[in-house]
CSV table of C-alpha atoms in Angstrom, one decimal:
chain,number,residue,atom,x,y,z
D,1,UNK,CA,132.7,113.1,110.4
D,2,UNK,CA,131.4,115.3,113.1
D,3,UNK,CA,133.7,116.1,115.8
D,4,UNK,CA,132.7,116.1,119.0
D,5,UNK,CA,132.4,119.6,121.8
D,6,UNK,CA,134.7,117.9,123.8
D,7,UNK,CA,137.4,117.7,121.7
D,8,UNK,CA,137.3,121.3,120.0
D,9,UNK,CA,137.3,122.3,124.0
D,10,UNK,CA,140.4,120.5,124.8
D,11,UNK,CA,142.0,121.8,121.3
D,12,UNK,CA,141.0,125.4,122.8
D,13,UNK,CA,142.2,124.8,126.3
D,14,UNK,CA,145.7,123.5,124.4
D,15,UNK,CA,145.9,126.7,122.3
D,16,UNK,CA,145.5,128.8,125.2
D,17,UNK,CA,148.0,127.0,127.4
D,18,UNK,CA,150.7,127.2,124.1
D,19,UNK,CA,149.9,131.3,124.3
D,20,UNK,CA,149.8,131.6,128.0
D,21,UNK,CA,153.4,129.7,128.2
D,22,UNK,CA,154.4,131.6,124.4
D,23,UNK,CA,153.7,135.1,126.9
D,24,UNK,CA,155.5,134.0,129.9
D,25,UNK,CA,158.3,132.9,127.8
D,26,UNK,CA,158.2,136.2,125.9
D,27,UNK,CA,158.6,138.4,129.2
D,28,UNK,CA,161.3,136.4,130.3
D,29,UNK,CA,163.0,136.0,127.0
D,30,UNK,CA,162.9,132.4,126.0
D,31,UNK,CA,159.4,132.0,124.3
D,32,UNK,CA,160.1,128.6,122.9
D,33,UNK,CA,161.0,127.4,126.6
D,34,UNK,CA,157.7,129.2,127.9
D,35,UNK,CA,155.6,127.5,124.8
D,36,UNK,CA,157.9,123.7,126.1
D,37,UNK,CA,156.8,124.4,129.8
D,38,UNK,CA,152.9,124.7,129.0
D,39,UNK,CA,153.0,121.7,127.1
D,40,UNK,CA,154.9,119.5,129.9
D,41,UNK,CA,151.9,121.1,132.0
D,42,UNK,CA,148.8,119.8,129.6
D,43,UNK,CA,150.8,116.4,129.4
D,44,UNK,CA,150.8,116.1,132.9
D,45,UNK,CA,147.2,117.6,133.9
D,46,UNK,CA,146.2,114.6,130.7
D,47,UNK,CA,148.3,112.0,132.8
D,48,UNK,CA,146.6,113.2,136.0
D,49,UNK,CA,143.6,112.0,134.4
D,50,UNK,CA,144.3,109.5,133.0
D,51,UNK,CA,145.4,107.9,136.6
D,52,UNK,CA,141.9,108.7,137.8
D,53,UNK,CA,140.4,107.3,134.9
D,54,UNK,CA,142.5,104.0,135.9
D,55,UNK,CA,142.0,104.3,139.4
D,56,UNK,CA,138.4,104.5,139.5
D,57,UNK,CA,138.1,101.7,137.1
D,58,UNK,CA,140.4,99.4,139.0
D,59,UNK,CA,137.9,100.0,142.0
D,60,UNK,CA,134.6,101.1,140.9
D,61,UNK,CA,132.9,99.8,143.6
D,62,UNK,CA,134.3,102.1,146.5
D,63,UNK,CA,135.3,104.9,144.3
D,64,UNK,CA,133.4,107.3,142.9
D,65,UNK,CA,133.8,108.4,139.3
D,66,UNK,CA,136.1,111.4,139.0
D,67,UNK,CA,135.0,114.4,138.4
D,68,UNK,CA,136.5,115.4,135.0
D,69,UNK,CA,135.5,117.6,132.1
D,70,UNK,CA,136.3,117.5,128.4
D,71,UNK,CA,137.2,114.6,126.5
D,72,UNK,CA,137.7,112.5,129.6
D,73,UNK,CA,134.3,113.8,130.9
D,74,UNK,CA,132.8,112.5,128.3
D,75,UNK,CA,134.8,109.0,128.5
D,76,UNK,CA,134.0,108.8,131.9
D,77,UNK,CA,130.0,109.2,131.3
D,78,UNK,CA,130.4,106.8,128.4
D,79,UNK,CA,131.9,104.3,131.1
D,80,UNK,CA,129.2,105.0,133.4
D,81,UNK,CA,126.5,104.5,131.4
D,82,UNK,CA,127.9,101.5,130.1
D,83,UNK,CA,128.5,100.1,133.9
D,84,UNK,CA,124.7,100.8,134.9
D,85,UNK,CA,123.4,99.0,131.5
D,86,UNK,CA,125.8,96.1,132.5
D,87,UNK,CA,124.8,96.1,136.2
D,88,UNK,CA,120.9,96.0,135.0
D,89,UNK,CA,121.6,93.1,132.5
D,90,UNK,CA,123.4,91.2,134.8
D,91,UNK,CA,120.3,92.0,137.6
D,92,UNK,CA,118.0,90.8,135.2
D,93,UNK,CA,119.6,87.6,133.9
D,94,UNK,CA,120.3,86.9,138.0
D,95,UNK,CA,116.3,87.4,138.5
D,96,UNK,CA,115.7,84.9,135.2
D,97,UNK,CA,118.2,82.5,136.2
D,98,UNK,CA,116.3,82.3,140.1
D,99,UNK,CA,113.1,81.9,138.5
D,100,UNK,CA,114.2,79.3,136.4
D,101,UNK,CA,115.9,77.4,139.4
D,102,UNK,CA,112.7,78.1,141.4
D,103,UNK,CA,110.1,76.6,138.7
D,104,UNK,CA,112.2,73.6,138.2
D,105,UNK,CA,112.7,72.8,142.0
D,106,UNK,CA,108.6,73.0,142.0
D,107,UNK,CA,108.6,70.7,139.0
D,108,UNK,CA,107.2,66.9,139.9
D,109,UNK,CA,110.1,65.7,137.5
D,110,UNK,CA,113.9,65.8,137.8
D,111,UNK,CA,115.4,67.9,135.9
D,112,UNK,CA,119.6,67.5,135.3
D,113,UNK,CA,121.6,70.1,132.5
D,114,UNK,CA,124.5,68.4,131.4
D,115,UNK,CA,127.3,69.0,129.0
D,116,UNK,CA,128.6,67.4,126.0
D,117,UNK,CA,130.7,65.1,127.9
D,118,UNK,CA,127.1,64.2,129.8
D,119,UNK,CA,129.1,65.9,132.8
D,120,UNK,CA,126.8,67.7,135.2
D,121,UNK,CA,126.2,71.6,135.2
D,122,UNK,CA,123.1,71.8,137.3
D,123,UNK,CA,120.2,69.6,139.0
D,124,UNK,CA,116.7,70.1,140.6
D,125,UNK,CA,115.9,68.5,143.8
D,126,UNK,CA,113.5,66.1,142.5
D,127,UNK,CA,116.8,65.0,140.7
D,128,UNK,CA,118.4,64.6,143.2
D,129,UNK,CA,115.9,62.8,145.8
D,130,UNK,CA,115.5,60.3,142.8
D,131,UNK,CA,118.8,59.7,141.9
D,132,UNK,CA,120.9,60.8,145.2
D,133,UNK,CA,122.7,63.2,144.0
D,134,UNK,CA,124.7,66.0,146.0
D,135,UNK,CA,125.4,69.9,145.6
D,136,UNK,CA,128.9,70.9,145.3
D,137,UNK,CA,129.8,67.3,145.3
D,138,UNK,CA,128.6,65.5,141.8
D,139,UNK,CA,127.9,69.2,140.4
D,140,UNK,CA,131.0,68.2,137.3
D,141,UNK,CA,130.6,64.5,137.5
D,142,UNK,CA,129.8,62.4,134.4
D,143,UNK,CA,126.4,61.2,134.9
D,144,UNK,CA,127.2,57.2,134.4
D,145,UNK,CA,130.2,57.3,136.8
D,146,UNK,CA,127.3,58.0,139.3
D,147,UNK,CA,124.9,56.0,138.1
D,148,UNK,CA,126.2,52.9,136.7
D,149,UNK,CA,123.4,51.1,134.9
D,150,UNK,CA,124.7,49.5,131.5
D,151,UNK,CA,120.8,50.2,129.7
D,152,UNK,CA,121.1,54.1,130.8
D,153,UNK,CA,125.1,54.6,129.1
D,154,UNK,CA,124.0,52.4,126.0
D,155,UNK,CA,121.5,55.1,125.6
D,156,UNK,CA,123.5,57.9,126.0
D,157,UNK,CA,125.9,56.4,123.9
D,158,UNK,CA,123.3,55.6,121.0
D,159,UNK,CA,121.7,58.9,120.7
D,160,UNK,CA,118.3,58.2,119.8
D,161,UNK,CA,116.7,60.2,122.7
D,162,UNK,CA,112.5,59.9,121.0
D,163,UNK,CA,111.5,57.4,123.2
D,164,UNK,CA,112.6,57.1,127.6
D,165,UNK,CA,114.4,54.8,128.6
D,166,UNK,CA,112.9,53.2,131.6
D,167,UNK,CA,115.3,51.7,134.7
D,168,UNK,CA,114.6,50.2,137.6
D,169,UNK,CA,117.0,50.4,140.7
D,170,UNK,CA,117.3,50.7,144.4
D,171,UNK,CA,116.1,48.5,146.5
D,172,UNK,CA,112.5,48.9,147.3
D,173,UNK,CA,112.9,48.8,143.7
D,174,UNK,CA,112.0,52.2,141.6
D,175,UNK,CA,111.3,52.6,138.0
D,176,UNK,CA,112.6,55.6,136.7
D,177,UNK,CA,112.1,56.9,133.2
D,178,UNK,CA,115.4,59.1,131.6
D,179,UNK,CA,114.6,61.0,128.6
D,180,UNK,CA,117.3,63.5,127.1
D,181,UNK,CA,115.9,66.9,125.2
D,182,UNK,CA,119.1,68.3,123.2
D,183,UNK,CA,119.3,71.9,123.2
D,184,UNK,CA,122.0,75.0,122.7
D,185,UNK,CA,125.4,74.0,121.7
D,186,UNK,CA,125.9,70.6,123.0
D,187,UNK,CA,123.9,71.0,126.0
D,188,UNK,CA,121.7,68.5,127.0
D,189,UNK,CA,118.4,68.4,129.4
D,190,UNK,CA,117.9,65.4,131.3
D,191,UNK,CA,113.9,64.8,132.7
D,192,UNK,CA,113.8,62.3,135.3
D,193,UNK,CA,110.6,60.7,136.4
D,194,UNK,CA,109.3,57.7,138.4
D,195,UNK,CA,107.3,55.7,136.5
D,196,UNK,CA,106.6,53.4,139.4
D,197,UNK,CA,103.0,53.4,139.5
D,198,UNK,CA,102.7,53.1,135.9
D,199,UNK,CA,104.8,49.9,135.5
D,200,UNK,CA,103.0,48.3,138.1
D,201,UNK,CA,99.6,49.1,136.2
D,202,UNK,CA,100.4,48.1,132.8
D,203,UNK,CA,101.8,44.8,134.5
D,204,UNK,CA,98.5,44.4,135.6
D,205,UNK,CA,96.9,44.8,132.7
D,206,UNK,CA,99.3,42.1,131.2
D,207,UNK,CA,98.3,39.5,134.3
D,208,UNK,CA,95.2,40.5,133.5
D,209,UNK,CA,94.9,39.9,129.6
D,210,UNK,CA,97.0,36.3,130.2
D,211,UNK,CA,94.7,35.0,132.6
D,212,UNK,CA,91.4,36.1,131.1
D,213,UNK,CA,92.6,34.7,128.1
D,214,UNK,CA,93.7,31.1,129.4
D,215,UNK,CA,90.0,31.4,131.4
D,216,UNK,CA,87.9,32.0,128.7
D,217,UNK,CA,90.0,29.6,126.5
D,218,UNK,CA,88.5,26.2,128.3
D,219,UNK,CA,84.7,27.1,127.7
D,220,UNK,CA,85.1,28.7,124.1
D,221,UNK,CA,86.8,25.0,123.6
D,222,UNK,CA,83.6,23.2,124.7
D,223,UNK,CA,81.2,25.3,123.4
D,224,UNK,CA,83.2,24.6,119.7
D,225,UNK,CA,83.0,21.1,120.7
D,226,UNK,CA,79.3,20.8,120.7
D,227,UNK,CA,78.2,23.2,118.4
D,228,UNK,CA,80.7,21.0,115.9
D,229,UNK,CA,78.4,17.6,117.4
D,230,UNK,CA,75.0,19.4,117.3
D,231,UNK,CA,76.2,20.1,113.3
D,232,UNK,CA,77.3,16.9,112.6
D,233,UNK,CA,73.8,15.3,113.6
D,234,UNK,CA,71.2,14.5,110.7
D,235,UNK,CA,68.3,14.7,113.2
D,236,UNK,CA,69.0,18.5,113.7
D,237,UNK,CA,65.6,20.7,112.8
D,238,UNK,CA,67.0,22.3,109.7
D,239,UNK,CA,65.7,25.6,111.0
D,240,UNK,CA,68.0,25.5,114.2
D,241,UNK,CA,70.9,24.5,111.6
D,242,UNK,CA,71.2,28.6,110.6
D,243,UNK,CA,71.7,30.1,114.0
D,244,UNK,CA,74.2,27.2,115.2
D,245,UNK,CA,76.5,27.5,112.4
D,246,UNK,CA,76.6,31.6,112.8
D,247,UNK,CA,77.6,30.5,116.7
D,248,UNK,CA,80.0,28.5,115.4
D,249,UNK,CA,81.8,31.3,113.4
D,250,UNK,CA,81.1,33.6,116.1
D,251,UNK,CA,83.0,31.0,118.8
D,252,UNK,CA,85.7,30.6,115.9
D,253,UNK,CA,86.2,34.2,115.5
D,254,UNK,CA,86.7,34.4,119.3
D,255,UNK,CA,88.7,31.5,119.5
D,256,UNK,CA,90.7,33.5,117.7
D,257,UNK,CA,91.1,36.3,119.5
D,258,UNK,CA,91.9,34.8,122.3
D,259,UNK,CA,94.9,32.8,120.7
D,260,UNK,CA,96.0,36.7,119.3
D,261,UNK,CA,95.7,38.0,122.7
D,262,UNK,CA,97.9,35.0,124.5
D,263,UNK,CA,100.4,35.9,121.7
D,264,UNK,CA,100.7,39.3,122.6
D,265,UNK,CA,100.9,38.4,126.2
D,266,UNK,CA,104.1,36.2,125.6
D,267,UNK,CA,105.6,39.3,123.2
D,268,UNK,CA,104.7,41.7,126.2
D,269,UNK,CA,106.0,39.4,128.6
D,270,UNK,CA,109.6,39.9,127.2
D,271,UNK,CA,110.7,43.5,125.6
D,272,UNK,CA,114.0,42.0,125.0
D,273,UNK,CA,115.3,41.7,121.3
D,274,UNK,CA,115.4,38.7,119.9
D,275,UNK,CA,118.6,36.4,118.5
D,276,UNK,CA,117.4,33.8,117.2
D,277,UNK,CA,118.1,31.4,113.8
D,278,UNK,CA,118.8,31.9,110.0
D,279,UNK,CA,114.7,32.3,108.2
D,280,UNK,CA,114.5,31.0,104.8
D,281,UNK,CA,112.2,33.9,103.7
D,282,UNK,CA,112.2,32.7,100.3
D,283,UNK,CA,110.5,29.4,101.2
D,284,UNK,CA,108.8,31.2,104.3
D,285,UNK,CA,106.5,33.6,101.0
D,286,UNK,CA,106.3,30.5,99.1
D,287,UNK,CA,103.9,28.9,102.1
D,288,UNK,CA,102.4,32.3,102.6
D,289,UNK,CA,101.1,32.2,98.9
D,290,UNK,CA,99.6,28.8,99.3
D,291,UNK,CA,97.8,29.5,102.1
D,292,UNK,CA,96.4,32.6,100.2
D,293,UNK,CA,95.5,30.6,97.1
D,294,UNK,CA,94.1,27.3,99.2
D,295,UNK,CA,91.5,30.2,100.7
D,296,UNK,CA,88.1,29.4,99.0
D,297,UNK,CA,87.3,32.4,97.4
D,298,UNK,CA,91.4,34.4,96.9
D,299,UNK,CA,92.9,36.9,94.5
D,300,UNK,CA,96.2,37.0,92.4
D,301,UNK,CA,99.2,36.3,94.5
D,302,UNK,CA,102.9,37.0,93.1
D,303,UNK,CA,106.0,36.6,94.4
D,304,UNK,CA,109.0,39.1,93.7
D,305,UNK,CA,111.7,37.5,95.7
D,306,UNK,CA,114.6,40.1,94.8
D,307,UNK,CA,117.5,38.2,97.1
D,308,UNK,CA,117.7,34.7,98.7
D,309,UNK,CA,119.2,36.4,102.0
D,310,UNK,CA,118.0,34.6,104.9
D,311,UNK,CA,116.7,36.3,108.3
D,312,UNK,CA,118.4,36.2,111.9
D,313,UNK,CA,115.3,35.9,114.0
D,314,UNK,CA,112.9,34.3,115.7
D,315,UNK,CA,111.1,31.6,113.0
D,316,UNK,CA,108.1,31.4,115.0
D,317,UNK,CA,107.2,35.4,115.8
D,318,UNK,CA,108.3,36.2,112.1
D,319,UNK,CA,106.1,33.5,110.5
D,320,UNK,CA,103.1,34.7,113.0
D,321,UNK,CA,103.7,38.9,111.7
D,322,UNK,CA,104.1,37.6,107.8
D,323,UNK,CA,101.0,35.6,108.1
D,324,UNK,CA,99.0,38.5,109.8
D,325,UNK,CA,100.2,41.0,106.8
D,326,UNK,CA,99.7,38.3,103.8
D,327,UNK,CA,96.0,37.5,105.8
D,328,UNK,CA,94.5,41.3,105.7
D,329,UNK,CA,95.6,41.7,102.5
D,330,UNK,CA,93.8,38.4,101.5
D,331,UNK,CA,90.6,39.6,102.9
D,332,UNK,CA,90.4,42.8,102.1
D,333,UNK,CA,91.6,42.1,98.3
D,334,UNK,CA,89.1,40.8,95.7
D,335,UNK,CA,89.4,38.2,94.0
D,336,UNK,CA,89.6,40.2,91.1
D,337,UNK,CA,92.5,41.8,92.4
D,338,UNK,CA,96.3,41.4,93.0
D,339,UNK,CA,98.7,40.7,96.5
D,340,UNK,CA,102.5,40.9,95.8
D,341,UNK,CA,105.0,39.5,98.2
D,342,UNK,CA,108.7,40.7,98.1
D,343,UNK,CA,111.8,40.3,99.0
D,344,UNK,CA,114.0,42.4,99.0
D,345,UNK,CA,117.8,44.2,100.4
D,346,UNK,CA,118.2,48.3,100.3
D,347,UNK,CA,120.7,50.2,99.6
D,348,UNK,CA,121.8,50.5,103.1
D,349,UNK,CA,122.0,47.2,103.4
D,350,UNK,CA,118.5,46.4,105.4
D,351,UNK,CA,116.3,43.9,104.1
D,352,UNK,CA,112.4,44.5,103.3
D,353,UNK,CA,109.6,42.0,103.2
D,354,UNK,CA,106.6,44.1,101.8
D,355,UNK,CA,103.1,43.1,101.2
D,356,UNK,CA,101.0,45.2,98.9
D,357,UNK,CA,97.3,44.7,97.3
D,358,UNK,CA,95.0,46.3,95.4
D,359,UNK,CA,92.1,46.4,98.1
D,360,UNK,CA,90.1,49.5,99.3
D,361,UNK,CA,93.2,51.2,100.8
D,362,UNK,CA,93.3,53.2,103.9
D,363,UNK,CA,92.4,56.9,104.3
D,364,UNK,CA,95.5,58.9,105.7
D,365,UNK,CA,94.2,60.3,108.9
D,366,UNK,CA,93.5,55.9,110.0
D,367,UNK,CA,97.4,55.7,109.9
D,368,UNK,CA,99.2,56.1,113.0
D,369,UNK,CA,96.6,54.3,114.7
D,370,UNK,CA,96.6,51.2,112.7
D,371,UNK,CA,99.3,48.9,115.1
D,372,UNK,CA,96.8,50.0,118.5
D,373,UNK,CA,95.0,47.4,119.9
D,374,UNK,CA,91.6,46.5,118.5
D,375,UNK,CA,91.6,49.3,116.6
D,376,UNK,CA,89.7,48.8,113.2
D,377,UNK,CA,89.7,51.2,110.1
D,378,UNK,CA,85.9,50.4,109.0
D,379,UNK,CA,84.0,47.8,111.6
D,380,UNK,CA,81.5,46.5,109.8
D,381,UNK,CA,83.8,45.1,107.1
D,382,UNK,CA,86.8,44.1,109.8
D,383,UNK,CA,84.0,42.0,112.0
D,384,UNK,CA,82.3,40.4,108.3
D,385,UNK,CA,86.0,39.3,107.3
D,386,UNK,CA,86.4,37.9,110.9
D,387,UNK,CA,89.4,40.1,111.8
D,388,UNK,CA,90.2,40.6,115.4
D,389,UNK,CA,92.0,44.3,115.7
D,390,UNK,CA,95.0,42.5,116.8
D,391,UNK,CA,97.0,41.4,113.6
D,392,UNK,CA,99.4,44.5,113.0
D,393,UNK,CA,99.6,45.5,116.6
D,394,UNK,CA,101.1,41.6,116.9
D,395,UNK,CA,102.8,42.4,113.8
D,396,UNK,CA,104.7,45.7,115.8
D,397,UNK,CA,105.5,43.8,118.8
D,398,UNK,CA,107.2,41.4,116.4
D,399,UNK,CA,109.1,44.0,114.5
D,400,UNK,CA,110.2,45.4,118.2
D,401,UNK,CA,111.6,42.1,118.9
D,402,UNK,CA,113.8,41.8,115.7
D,403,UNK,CA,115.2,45.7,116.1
D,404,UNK,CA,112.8,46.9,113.2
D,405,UNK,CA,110.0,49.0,112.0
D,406,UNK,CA,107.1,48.4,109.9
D,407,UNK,CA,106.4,51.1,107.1
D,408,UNK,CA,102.9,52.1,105.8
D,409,UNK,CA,102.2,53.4,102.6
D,410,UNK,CA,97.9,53.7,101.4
D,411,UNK,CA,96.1,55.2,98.9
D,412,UNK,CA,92.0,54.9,99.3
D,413,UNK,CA,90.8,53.4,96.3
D,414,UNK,CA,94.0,51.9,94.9
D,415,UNK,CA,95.6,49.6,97.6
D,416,UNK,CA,98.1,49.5,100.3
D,417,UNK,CA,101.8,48.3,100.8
D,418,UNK,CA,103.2,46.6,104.7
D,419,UNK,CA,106.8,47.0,104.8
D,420,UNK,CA,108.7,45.5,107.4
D,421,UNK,CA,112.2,46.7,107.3
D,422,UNK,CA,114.9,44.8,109.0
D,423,UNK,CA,118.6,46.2,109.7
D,424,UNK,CA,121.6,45.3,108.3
D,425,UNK,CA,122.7,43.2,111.5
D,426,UNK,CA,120.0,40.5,110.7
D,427,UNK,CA,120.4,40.0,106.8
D,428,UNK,CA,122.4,37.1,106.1
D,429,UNK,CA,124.7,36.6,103.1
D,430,UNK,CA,122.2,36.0,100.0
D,431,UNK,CA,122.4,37.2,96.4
D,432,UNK,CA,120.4,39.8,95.1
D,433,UNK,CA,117.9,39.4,92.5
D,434,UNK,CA,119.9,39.6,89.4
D,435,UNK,CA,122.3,36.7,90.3
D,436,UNK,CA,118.7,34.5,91.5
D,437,UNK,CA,116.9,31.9,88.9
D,438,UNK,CA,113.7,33.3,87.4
D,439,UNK,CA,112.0,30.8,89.3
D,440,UNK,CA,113.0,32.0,92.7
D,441,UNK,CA,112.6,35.5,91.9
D,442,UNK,CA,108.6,35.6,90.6
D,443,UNK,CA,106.2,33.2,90.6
C-alpha cells in the first residue's frame, strides 16, 4: 500500500517537533520534559484542526473551508470535492424533477403517484381539475377516502390494472377512465382521463345499431313472406324460380344478421355480470349435437362430457355462445371430418366447455381479431356458409357477462379448438368424469 505525501509530511513535521522540544529540553536539562512539551504542542495544533474541520462542516454554507495543510489539507479537499459533486447531483436531479412536473402539468391527462397504501405523493393539475383535488391539503391522503366510488376501490383492491376502469360522477355527469401503471418499489402511477366524449359516441353507435336493426327487421319480414308465396306457387316461370330462391337465402342470411346484431345490442346494453340459474351443460351438448347431426349434410360429432357440474349463468346467453361455437365448427368441418364437445373442470377448479374440429384451421396472424365485429378469416367461404361475422364477437360478450374468457387454439390444416373457460365461482357441485356413467361421459 502506497502511502500518501501528506502523511510522510506530518511524520516529518512530528520528528522535527520531538528534536526541536529533545534540544530545548537538553539546554535546560530535562530532555524528556522538552521531548513531552512538543508533543502536547502537535496534539494541540491536530485538535486546532480538527475544530476547524468541525466547524466548517457544521456551517458550510457561510464558512469557508479552512485553510490547512497536510493530512487535514488533504481531508479537507476530499470534502470539498465531494460537496461540489453532491451540490451538482442534487442541481441536476432538482432540474429533472421540474421538467418532469412541467411535462406532466402540460399533459391532456391526470396524472396522480401514489404509494403502496394508494396514499398520495404527487398530482398534475389536470388531476386535480378532474378530480378536485388540493395541494398541501390531499397531498398524503388515501385516494378512496377522497373519492368514494365503490367500482374505483374494488379495482384497486383487485389488482388487475390491463384494462381502465371507467366512472362516471359529478353532476353534469363526467366519465372518467382510471388506469393504474405499477412501477419502482410499490409505487404506483395513476392516469386519469375523461372519456366523456367517447361514451357518449359509442352510445350512439349502440342507439344506432338497435334501431336500424328493429327498422330493417319489418321489411326483411315481408319481403321473406312473399318470396316464400311467390315459391310456393306452381304457376311460377321455372326460369324466375332460380333467382327468387337465391333472394330467399340472401333475405335469410340477413334476417339473420339482424337477429345477431339485436343480440348484441341487449349484451351491450348491460356490461354488468350476470347471476343467473344452475345450466345443465350436460343435456345443454346433448341438444347441441342434434342440431349438428339433424343439418343436412354434417360431420362426426362426439361428446366427452368429463363432469356433470352444472353452470351458474344466464341459460339463454350461454345456450346462444354454445350454439354460435358448435355452428362454425359445423360449417366449416366436412362431413368427412370430426367436432368434439367437452366438458370439463381444471385443476384450479374452473370449468371448460371446448369445441374442436378438424376443419381448415385458422392461420396465426387471424387470431386476435377473430371476436371483432364482422370480421371474417376468408370471405368468400364465411358469405357461401352464410355466416354473419357476428358469432364469436356474441360469443365474447357472453363470456364477459359470466366473468370468463374464451381461449383459442388453431393449426391451418388440422383444425381448431373454442374454449370457454368459466371460474371457480360459477361451477356447481358435479362429479368428474371418472365417477360419471359411460353414457354421460361420450356419446
Amino acid at each position: 500500500m502506497k502511502v500518501p505525501p501528506a502523511v510522510w509530511f506530518l511524520l516529518a513535521r512530528l520528528g522535527a517537533a520531538v528534536l526541536a522540544g529533545l534540544a530545548v529540553g537538553a539546554l535546560l536539562g530535562r530532555p524528556f520534559a522538552g521531548i513531552a512539551c512538543a508533543l502536547a504542542a502537535a496534539l494541540a495544533w491536530q485538535l486546532m484542526n480538527l475544530f476547524w474541520l468541525d466547524a466548517w462542516l457544521r456551517d458550510r454554507a457561510n464558512r469557508s473551508p479552512p485553510d490547512v495543510s497536510g493530512v487535514w489539507g488533504d481531508v479537507v479537499s476530499q470534502v470539498v470535492r465531494l460537496h461540489r459533486r453532491k451540490r451538482f447531483h442534487k442541481q441536476r436531479l432538482l432540474e429533472l424533477f421540474r421538467e418532469l412536473r412541467r411535462s406532466t402539468a402540460a399533459m391532456p391527462d391526470g396524472v396522480i403517484i401514489l404509494n403502496a397504501q394508494w396514499e398520495i405523493v404527487w398530482f398534475n393539475r389536470t388531476a386535480g381539475r378532474l378530480l378536485g383535488l388540493r395541494r398541501r391539503v390531499d397531498d398524503g391522503m388515501a385516494l378512496t377516502n377522497l373519492i368514494r366510488e365503490p367500482a374505483l376501490a374494488r379495482y384497486l383492491q383487485e389488482g388487475e390494472f390491463a384494462e381502465p376502469q371507467v366512472i362516471a360522477r359529478g353532476e353534469p355527469l363526467v366519465h372518467l377512465s382510471f388506469q393504474v401503471v405499477p412501477y419502482g418499489r410499490e409505487q404506483r402511477l395513476m392516469l386519469v382521463r375523461d372519456v366523456s366524449r367517447q361514451v357518449a359516441l359509442e352510445s350512439m353507435r349502440k342507439d344506432f345499431v338497435a334501431n336500424a336493426s328493429h327498422e330493417l327487421r319489418s321489411p326483411l319480414t315481408v319481403v321473406t313472406g312473399y318470396l316464400e308465396t311467390l315459391l310456393q306457387d306452381e304457376q311460377l316461370d321455372p326460369a324466375l324460380r332460380p333467382p327468387l330462391a337465391e333472394m330467399q337465402r340472401q333475405t335469410r342470411r340477413m334476417n339473420g344478421i339482424v337477429s345477431d346484431l339485436l343480440d348484441l345490442s341487449k349484451l351491450d346494453a348491460d356490461d354488468r355480470e350476470v347471476e343467473g340459474e344452475p345450466i345443465d351443460v350436460v343435456a345443454l351438448c346433448a341438444v347441441l349435437r342434434k342440431d349438428i347431426l339433424a343439418r343436412p349434410s354434417h360431420p362426426e360429432v362426439q361428446l366427452d362430457m368429463a363432469s356433470n357440474a352444472r353452470l351458474a349463468g344466464d341459460a339463454a346467453e350461454i345456450l346462444s355462445a354454445f350454439s354460435n361455437l358448435a355452428d362454425n365448427a359445423a360449417k366449416y368441418t366436412p362431413a368427412t371430418g370430426r367436432v368434439r364437445l367437452s366438458w370439463q373442470l381444471d385443476a384450479d377448479g374452473s370449468a371448460r366447455f371446448s369445441v374442436e374440429d378438424t376443419g381448415p384451421g385458422i392461420a396465426p396472424e387471424h387470431l386476435p381479431r377473430l371476436t371483432e365485429r364482422f370480421y371474417r378469416v376468408d370471405e368468400g367461404r364465411s358469405r357461401e356458409a352464410g355466416g354473419s361475422g357476428l358469432g364469436l364477437a356474441i360469443v365474447k360478450h357472453v363470456l364477459q357477462h359470466h366473468g370468463a374468457t374464451l381461449e383459442v387454439q388453431s393449426t391451418p390444416g388440422v383444425g381448431s379448438r373454442f374454449s370457454c373457460v368459466f371460474p371457480q365461482r360459477r361451477v356447481l357441485g358435479g362429479a368428474r368424469g371418472e365417477d360419471l356413467p359411460p353414457a354421460i361421459r361420450t356419446a
